Each structure stands twice: as C-alpha cells, then as structure tokens.
PDB file of C-alpha atoms and ligand atoms in Angstrom:
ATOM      1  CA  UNK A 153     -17.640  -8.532  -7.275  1.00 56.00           C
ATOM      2  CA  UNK A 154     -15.481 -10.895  -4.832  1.00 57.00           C
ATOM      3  CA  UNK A 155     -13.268 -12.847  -7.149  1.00 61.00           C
ATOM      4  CA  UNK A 156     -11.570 -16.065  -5.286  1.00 66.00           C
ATOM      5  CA  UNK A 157      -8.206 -14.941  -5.865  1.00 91.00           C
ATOM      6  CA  UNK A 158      -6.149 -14.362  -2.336  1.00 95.00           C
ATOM      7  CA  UNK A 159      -3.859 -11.873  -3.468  1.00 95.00           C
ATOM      8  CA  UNK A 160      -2.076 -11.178   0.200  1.00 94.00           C
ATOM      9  CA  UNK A 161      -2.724 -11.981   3.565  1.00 95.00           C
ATOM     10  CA  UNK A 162      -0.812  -9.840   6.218  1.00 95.00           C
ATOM     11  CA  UNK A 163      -1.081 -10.669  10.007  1.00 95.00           C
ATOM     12  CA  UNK A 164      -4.635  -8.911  10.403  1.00 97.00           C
ATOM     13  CA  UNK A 165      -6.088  -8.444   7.191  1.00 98.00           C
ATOM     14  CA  UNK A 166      -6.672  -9.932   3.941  1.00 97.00           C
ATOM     15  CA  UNK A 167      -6.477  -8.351   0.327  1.00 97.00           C
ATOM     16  CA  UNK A 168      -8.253 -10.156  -2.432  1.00 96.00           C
ATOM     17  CA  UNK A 169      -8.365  -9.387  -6.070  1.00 95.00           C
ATOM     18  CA  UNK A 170     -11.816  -7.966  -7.456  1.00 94.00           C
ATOM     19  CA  UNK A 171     -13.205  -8.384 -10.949  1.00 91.00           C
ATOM     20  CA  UNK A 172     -13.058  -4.749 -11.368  1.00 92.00           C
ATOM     21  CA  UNK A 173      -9.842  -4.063 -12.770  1.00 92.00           C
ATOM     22  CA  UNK A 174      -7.954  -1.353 -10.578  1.00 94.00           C
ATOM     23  CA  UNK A 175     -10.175  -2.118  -7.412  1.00 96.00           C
ATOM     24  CA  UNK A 176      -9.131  -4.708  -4.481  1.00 97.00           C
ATOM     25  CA  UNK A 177     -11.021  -6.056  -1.728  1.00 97.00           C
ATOM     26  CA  UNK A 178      -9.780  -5.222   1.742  1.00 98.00           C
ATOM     27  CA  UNK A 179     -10.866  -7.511   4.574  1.00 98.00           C
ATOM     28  CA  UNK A 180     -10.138  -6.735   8.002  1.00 98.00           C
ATOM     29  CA  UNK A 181      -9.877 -10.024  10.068  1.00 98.00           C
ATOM     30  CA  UNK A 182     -10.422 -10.767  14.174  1.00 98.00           C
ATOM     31  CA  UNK A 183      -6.982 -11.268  14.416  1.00 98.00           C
ATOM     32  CA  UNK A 184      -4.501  -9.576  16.503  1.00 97.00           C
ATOM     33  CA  UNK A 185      -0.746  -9.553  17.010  1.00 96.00           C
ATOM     34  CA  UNK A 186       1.671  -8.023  18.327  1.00 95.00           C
ATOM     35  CA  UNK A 187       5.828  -7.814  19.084  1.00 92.00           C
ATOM     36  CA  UNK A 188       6.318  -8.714  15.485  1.00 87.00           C
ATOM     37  CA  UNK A 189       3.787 -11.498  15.612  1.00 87.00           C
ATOM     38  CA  UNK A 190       5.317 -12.937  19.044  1.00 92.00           C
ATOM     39  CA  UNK A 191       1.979 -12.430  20.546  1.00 97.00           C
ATOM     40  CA  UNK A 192      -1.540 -13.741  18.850  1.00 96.00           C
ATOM     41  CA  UNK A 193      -4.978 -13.654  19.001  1.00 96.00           C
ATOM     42  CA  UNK A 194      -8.483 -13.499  17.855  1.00 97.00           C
ATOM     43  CA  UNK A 195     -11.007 -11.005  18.783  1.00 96.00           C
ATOM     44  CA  UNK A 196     -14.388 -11.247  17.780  1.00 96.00           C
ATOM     45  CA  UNK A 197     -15.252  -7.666  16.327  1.00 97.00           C
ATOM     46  CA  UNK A 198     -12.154  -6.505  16.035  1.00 97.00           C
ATOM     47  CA  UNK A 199     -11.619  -6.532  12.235  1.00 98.00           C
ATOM     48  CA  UNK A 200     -15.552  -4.375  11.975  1.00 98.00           C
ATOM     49  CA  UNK A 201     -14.079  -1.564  14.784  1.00 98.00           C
ATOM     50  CA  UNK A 202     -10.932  -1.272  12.530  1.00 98.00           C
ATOM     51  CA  UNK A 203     -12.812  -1.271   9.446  1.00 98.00           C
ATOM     52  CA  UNK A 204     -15.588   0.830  10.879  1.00 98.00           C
ATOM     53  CA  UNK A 205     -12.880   3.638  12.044  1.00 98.00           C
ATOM     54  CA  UNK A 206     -10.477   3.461   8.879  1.00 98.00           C
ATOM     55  CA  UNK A 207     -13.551   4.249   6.681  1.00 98.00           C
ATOM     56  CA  UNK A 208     -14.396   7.175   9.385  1.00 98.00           C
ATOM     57  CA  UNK A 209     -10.952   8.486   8.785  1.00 98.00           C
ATOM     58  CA  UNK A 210     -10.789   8.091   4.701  1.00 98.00           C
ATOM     59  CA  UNK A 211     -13.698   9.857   4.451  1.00 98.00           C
ATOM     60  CA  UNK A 212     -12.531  12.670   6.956  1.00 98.00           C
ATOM     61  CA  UNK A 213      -9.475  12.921   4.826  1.00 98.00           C
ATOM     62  CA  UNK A 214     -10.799  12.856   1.306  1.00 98.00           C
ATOM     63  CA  UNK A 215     -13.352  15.405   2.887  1.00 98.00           C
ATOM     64  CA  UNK A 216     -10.328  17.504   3.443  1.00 97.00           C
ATOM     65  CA  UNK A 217      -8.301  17.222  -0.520  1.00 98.00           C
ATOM     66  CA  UNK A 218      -6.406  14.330   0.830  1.00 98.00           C
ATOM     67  CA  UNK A 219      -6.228  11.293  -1.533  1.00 98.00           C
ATOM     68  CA  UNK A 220      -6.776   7.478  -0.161  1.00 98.00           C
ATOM     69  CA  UNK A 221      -7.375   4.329  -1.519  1.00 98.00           C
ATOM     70  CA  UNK A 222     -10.799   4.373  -0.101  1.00 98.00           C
ATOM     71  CA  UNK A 223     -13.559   3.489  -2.673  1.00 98.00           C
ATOM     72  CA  UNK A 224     -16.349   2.296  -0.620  1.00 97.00           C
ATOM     73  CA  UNK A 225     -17.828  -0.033   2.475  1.00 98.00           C
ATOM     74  CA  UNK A 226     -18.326  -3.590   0.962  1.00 97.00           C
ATOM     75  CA  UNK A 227     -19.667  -5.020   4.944  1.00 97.00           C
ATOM     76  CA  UNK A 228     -19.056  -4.160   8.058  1.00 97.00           C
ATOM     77  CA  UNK A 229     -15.236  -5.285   7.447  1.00 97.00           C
ATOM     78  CA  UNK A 230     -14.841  -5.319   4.069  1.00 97.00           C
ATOM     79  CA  UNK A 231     -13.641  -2.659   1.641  1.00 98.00           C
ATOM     80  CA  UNK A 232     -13.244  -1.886  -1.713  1.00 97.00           C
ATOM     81  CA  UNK A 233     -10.259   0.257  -1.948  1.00 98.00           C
ATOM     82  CA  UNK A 234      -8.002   1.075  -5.364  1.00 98.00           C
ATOM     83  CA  UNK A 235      -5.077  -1.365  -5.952  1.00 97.00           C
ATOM     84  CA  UNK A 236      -1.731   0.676  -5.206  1.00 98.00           C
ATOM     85  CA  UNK A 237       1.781   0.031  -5.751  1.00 97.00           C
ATOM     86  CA  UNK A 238       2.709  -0.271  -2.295  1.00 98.00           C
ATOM     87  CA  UNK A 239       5.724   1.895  -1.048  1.00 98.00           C
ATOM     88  CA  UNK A 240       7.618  -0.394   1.285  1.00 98.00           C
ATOM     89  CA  UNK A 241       8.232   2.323   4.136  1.00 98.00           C
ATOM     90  CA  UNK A 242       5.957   2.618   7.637  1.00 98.00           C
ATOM     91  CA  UNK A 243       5.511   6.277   7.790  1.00 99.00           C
ATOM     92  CA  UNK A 244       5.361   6.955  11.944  1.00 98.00           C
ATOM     93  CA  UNK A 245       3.995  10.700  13.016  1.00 99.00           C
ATOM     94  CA  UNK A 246       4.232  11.287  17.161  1.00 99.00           C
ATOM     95  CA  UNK A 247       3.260  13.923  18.878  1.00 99.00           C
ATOM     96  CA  UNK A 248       4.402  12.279  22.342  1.00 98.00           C
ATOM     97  CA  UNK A 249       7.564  10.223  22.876  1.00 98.00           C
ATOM     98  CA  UNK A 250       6.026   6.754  23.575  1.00 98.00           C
ATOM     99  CA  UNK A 251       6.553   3.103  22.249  1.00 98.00           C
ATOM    100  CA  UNK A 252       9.876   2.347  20.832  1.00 97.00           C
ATOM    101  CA  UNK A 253      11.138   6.120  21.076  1.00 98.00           C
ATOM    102  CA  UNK A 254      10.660   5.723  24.511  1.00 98.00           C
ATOM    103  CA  UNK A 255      12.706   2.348  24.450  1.00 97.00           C
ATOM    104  CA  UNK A 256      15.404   3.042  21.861  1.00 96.00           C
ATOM    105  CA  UNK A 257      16.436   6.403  22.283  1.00 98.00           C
ATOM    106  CA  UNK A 258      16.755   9.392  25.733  1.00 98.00           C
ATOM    107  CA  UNK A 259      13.403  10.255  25.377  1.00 98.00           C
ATOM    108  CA  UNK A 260      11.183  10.727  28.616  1.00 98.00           C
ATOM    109  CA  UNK A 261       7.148   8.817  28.059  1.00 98.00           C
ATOM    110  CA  UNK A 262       5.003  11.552  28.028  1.00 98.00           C
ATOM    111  CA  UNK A 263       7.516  14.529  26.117  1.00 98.00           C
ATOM    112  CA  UNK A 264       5.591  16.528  24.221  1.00 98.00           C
ATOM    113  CA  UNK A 265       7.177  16.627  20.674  1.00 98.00           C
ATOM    114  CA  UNK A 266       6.175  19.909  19.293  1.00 98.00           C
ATOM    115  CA  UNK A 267       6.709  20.356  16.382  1.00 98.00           C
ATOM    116  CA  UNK A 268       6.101  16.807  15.798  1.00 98.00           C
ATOM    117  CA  UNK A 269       8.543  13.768  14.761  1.00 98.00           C
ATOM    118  CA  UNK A 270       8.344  11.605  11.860  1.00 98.00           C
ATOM    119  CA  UNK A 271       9.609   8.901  11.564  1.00 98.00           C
ATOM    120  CA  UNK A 272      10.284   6.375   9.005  1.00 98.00           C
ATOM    121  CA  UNK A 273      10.950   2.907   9.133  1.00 98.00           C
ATOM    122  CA  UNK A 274      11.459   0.001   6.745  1.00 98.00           C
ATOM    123  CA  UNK A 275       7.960  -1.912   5.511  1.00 97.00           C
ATOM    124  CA  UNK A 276      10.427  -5.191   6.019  1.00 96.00           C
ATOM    125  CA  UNK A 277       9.323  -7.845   9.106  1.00 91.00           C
ATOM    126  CA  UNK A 278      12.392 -10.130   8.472  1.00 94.00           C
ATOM    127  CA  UNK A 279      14.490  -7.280   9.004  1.00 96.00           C
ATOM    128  CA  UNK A 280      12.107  -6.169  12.167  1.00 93.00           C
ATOM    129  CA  UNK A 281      10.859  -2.718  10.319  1.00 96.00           C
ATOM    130  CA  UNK A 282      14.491  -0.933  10.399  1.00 97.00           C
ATOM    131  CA  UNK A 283      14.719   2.956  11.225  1.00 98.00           C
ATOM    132  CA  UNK A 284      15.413   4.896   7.831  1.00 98.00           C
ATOM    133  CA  UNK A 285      16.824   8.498   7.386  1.00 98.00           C
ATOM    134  CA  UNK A 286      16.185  10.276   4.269  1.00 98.00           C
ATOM    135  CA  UNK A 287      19.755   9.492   2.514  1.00 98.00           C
ATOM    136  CA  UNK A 288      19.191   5.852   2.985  1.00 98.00           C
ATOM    137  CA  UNK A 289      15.445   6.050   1.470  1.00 98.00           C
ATOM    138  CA  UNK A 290      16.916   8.244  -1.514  1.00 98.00           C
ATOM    139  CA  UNK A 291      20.189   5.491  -1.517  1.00 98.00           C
ATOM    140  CA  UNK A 292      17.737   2.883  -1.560  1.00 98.00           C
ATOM    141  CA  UNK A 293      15.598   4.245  -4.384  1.00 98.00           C
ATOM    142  CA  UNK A 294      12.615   3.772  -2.597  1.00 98.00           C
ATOM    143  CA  UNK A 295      10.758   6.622  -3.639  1.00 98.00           C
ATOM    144  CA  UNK A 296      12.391  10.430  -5.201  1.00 98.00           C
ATOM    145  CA  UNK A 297      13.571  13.225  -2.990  1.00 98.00           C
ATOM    146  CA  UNK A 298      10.073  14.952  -4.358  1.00 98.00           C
ATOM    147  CA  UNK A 299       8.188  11.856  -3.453  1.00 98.00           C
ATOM    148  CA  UNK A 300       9.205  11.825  -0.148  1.00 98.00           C
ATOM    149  CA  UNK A 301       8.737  15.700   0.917  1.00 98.00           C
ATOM    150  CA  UNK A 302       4.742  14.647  -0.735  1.00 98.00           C
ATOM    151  CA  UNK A 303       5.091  11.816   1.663  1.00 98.00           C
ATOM    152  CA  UNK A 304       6.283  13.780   4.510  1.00 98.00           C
ATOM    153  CA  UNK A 305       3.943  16.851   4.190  1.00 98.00           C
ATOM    154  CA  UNK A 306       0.920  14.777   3.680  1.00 98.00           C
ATOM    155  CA  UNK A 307       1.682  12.821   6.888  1.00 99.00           C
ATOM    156  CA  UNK A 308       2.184  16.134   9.039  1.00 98.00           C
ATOM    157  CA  UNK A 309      -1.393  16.810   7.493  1.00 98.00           C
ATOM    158  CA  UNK A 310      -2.781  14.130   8.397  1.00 98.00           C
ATOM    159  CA  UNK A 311      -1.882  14.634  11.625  1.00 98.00           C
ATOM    160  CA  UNK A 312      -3.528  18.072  12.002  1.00 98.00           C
ATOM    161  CA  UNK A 313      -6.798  16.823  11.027  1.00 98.00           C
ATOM    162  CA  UNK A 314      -6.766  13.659  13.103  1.00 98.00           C
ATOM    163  CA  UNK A 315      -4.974  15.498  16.001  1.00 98.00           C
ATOM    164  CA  UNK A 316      -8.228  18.377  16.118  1.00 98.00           C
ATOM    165  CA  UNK A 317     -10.533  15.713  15.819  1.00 98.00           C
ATOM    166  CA  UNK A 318      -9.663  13.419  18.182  1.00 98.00           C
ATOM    167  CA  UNK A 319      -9.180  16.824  20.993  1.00 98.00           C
ATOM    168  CA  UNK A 320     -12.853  17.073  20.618  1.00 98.00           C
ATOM    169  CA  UNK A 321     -13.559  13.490  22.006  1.00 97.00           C
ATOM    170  CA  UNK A 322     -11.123  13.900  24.830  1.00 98.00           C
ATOM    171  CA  UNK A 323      -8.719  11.144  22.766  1.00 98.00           C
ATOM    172  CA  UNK A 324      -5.047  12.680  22.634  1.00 98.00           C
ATOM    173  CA  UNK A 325      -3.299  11.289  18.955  1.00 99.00           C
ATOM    174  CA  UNK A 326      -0.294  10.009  20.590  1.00 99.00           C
ATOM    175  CA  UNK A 327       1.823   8.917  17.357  1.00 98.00           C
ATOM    176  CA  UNK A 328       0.195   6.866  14.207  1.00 99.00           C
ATOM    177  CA  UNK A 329       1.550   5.109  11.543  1.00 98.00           C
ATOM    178  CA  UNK A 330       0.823   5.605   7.640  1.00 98.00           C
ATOM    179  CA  UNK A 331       1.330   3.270   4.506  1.00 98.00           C
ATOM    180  CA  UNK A 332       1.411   4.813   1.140  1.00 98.00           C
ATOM    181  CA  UNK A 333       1.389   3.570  -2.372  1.00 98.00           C
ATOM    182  CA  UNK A 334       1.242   5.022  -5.712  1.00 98.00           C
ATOM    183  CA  UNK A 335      -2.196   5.029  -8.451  1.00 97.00           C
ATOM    184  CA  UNK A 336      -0.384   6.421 -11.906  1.00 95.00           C
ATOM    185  CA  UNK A 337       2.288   8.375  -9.990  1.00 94.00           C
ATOM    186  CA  UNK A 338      -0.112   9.814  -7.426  1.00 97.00           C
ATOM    187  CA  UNK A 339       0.681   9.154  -3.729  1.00 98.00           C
ATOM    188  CA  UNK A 340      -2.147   8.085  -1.809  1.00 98.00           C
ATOM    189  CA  UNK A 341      -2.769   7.035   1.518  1.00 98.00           C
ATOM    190  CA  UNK A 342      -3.012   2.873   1.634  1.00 98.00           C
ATOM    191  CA  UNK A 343      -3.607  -0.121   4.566  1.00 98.00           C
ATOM    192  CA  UNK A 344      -5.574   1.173   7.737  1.00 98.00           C
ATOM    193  CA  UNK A 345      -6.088   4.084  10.377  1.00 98.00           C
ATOM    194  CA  UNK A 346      -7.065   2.645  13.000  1.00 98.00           C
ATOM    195  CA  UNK A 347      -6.827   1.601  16.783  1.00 98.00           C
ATOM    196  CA  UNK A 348      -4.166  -1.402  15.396  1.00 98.00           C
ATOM    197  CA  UNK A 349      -2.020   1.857  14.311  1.00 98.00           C
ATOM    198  CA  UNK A 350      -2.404   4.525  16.602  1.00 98.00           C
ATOM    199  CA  UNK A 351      -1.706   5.122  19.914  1.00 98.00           C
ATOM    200  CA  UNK A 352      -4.262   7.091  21.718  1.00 98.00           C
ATOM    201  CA  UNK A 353      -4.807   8.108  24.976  1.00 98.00           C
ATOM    202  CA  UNK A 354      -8.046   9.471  27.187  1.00 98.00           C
ATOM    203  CA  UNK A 355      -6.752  12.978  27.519  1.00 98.00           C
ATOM    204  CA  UNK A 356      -8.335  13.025  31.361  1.00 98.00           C
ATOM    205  CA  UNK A 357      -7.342   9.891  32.827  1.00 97.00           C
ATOM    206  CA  UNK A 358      -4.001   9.333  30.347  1.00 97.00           C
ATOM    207  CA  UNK A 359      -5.674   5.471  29.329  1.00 98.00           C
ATOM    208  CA  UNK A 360      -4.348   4.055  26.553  1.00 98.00           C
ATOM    209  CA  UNK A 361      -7.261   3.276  24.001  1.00 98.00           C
ATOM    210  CA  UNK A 362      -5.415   1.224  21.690  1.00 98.00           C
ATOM    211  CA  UNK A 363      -3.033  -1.939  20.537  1.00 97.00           C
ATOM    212  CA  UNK A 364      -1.167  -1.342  23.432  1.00 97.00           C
ATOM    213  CA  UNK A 365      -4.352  -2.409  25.594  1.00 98.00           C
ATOM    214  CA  UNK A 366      -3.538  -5.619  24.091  1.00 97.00           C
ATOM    215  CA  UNK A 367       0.592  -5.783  24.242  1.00 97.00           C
ATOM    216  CA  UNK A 368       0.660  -4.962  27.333  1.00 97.00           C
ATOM    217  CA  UNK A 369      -2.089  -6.574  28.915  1.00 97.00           C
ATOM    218  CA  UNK A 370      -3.822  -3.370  30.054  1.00 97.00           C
ATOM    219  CA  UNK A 371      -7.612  -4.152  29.790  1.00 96.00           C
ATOM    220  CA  UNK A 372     -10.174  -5.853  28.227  1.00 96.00           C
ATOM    221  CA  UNK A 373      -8.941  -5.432  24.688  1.00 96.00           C
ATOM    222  CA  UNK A 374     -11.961  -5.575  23.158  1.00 97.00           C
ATOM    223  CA  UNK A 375     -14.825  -3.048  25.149  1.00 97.00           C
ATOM    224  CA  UNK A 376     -11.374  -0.838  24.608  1.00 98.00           C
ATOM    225  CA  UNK A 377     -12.418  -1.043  20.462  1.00 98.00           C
ATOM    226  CA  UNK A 378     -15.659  -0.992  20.561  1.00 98.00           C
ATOM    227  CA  UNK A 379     -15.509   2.097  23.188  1.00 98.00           C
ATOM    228  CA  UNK A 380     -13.166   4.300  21.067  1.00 98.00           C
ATOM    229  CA  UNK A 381     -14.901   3.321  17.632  1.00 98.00           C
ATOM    230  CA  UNK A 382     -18.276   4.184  18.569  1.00 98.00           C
ATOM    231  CA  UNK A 383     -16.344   7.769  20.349  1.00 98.00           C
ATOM    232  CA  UNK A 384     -14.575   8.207  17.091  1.00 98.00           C
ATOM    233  CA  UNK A 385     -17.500   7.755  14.946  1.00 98.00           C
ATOM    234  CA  UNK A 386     -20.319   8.982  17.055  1.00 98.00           C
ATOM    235  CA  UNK A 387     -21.861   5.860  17.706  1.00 97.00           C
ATOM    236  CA  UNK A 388     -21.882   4.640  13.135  1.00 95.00           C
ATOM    237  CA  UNK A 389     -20.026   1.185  13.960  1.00 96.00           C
ATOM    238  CA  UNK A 390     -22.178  -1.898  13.290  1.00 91.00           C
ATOM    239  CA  UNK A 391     -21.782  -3.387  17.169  1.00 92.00           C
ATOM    240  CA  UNK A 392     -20.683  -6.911  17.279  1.00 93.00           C
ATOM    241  CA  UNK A 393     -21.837  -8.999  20.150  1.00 84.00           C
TER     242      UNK A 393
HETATM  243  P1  5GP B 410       6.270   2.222  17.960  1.00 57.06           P
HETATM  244  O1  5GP B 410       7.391   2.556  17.021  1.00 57.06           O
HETATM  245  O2  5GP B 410       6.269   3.081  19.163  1.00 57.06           O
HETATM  246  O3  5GP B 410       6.184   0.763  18.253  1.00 57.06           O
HETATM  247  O4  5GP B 410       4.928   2.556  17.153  1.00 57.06           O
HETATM  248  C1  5GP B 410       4.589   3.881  16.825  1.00 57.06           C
HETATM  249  C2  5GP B 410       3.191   3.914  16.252  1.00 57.06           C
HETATM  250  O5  5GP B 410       3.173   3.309  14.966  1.00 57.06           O
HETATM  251  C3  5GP B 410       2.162   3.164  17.087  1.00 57.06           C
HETATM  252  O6  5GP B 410       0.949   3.875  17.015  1.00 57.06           O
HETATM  253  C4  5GP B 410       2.051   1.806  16.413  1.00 57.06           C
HETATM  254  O7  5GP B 410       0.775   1.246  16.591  1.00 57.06           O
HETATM  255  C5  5GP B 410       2.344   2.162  14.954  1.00 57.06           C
HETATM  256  N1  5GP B 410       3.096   1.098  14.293  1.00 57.06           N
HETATM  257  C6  5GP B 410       4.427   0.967  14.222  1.00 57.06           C
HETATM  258  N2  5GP B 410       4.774  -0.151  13.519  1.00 57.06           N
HETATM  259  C7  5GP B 410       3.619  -0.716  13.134  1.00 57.06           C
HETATM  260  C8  5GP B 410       3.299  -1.896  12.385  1.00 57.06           C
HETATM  261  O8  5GP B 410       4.164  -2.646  11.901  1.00 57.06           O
HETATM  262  N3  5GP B 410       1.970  -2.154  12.202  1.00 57.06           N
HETATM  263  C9  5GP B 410       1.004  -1.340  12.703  1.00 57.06           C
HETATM  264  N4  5GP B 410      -0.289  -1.660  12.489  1.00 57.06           N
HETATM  265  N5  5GP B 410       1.264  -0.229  13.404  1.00 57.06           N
HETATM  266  C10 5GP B 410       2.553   0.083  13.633  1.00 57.06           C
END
C-alpha cells in the first residue's frame, strides 16, 4: 500500500501518497520542535504516543457523528487517513487563558474562560501563524461564512467530548488546536490530537502533561508521553523502550 512518493513533510510528521486513490499515509516521526522550530529534537517514541492518542481521539469522535480523516492504524505510527484539501487556518479552542493568550493579551494564567474562546490563527509559519478574525477569513476567502460557523461549532464540540473525557482521568483540556480540510465539500477534522497540540494539565497537582514539558524544560519529556498516552487510552499504546 506504501507508495514511495513523499508528498509533505511538516516539522513532526510525514504524509506520503498511497496507491489507493483518495487515501494518504500519515507518519508520525520522533521529532519535536518547538518556538516555530527554534527549538529541536528527537524523542524516541514520541511519534507512536502521538499516533497512539490521535487514533484514541478519531475514534472517540467518529463514535460521536463527528467526521475525521481517520481510516485506520497502518503501525504503531502510521496511519491511513483520507487525503483532504487542507484549510490553511489553526483552529485554537481554550478553556483556560494560557500560552500566547497569556503573553499577548491582559489575560491572568489560570482564568477560567467559560464559555470558551476560539481562536483562529493563520496555517502560515513564514508569517509566524497570524491571529485572524472572522472578516479577515471571509476577506481572505479562506473558507464561506457557512463554512466557518461548521468550523466553529464542530470545534466547540469537540471540545465537550474531549473536555468530559479527559475530567475522568484527572487531565484538565487546557486549550487544543484543530486542522480541518475538506473531502467533496465536507469538513472534516485533519493532522493530529494529540499531546504536540494540547495543553493539558493534572487537575490535582496543576502539571503540565504536554509540549510545554518540552518548551519549557519542565520534565522528562518523554515518561510525560508515555504517562498521559497510556492515561488517555487506558493503557492501548504499543510502549516503546
Ligand atoms: P498557544 O497559542 O498558546 O501557543 O497554543 C494554544 C494551543 O494550540 C496549544 O495547545 C498548542 O499546543 C496548540 N498550537 C498552537 N499552534 C500550534 C502549532 O502550530 N502546532 C501545534 N501542533 N499546536 C499548536
């Protein structure tokens, strides 16, 4: 099924062309960055705990009516997932002002946002992921005005079901960030869910569980993965040693 053909390679996973037409290959690579690829790395396991909790996640929300590019596990970080016509936005959900709400505007760390904030930024790493508002999205021509309320009130979804999961395992869904695309005019969910793009924190001890273990040098990044996949999934990760 693996054809040869590299078809993009992002700064922690891989998409290669299959021969199935309409299906890609997904690989989720070791590698790590962060600060807009300022900081590097590899970690062993990494790309399996990412793959091993996205799948987790598509299946939760597929279970629930909500469309992804999920098609099914190839390995233990490899997927096969339906090609998509990328939309080039980073679709942001927070529940709790952290990260660069925290840094760019007079929010306190820790505010609860209730109900929560979306936020929408530019899919654009030369231009360092810009903040959008709806008029420039719609000036843009990114997507319609109907597109983006489908956008919008599938990302607030989302963020029920993950947000009730993850308060049974004592995790607290800080804020996450969503990629879409479109399969003949349907929206879908693309990319990853995952610890690379969420920010969660142990709801006893406030810990992040996370990327930001890694950007700022909070822990050992990776018993921080494997912890929170195998407390996500109830123990279904392949463990990497
Ligand atoms: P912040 O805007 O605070 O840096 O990030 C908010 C949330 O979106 C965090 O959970 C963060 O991991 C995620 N996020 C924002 N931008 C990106 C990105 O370019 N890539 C990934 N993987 N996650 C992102």
């Amino acid at each position: 099924m693996r054809d040869a053909t590299l078809l993009y390679s992002g700064k922690a996973k891989t998409i290669y062309r299959s021969e199935e037409p309409g299906l890609l290959i997904m690989e989720f690579r070791d590698d790590i960055t962060a600060f807009d690829g300022g900081k590097k790395g590899t970690m062993k396991g990494k790309g399996t705990y990412n793959c091993c909790v996205s799948t987790y996640f598509f299946r939760m929300l597929e279970s629930q009516g909500i469309p992804t590019h999920f098609m099914r596990v190839l390995d233990d970080h490899t997927l096969a997932v339906r090609a998509l016509s990328m939309i080039p936005l980073e679709i942001i959900v927070r529940n709790i002002a952290a990260g660069s709400l925290v840094r760019n505007l007079p929010f306190r760390e820790g505010q609860v946002l209730n109900p929560p904030v979306i936020v929408i930024d530019l899919k654009d790493d030369s231009r360092h992921d810009p903040m959008l508002n709806d008029d420039l999205i719609l000036a843009l021509d990114i997507v319609s005005a109907a597109e983006l309320q489908t956008i919008k009130q599938t990302a607030l979804r989302i963020n029920e079901v993950l947000k009730k999961f993850l308060s049974q395992k004592g995790i607290t869904l800080v804020d996450f960030k969503l990629e879409f695309g479109k399969s003949d005019e349907q929206i879908m969910v693309g990319d990853e869910i995952s610890m690379d793009s969420m920010r969660l924190w142990d709801t006893h001890t406030g810990t992040s569980l996370d990327k930001d273990v890694y950007r700022f040098d909070k822990g050992d990044v990776m018993i921080t993965y494997r912890t929170v996949a195998m407390q996500i999934t109830g123990g279904e990760c392949e463990e990497v040693k």
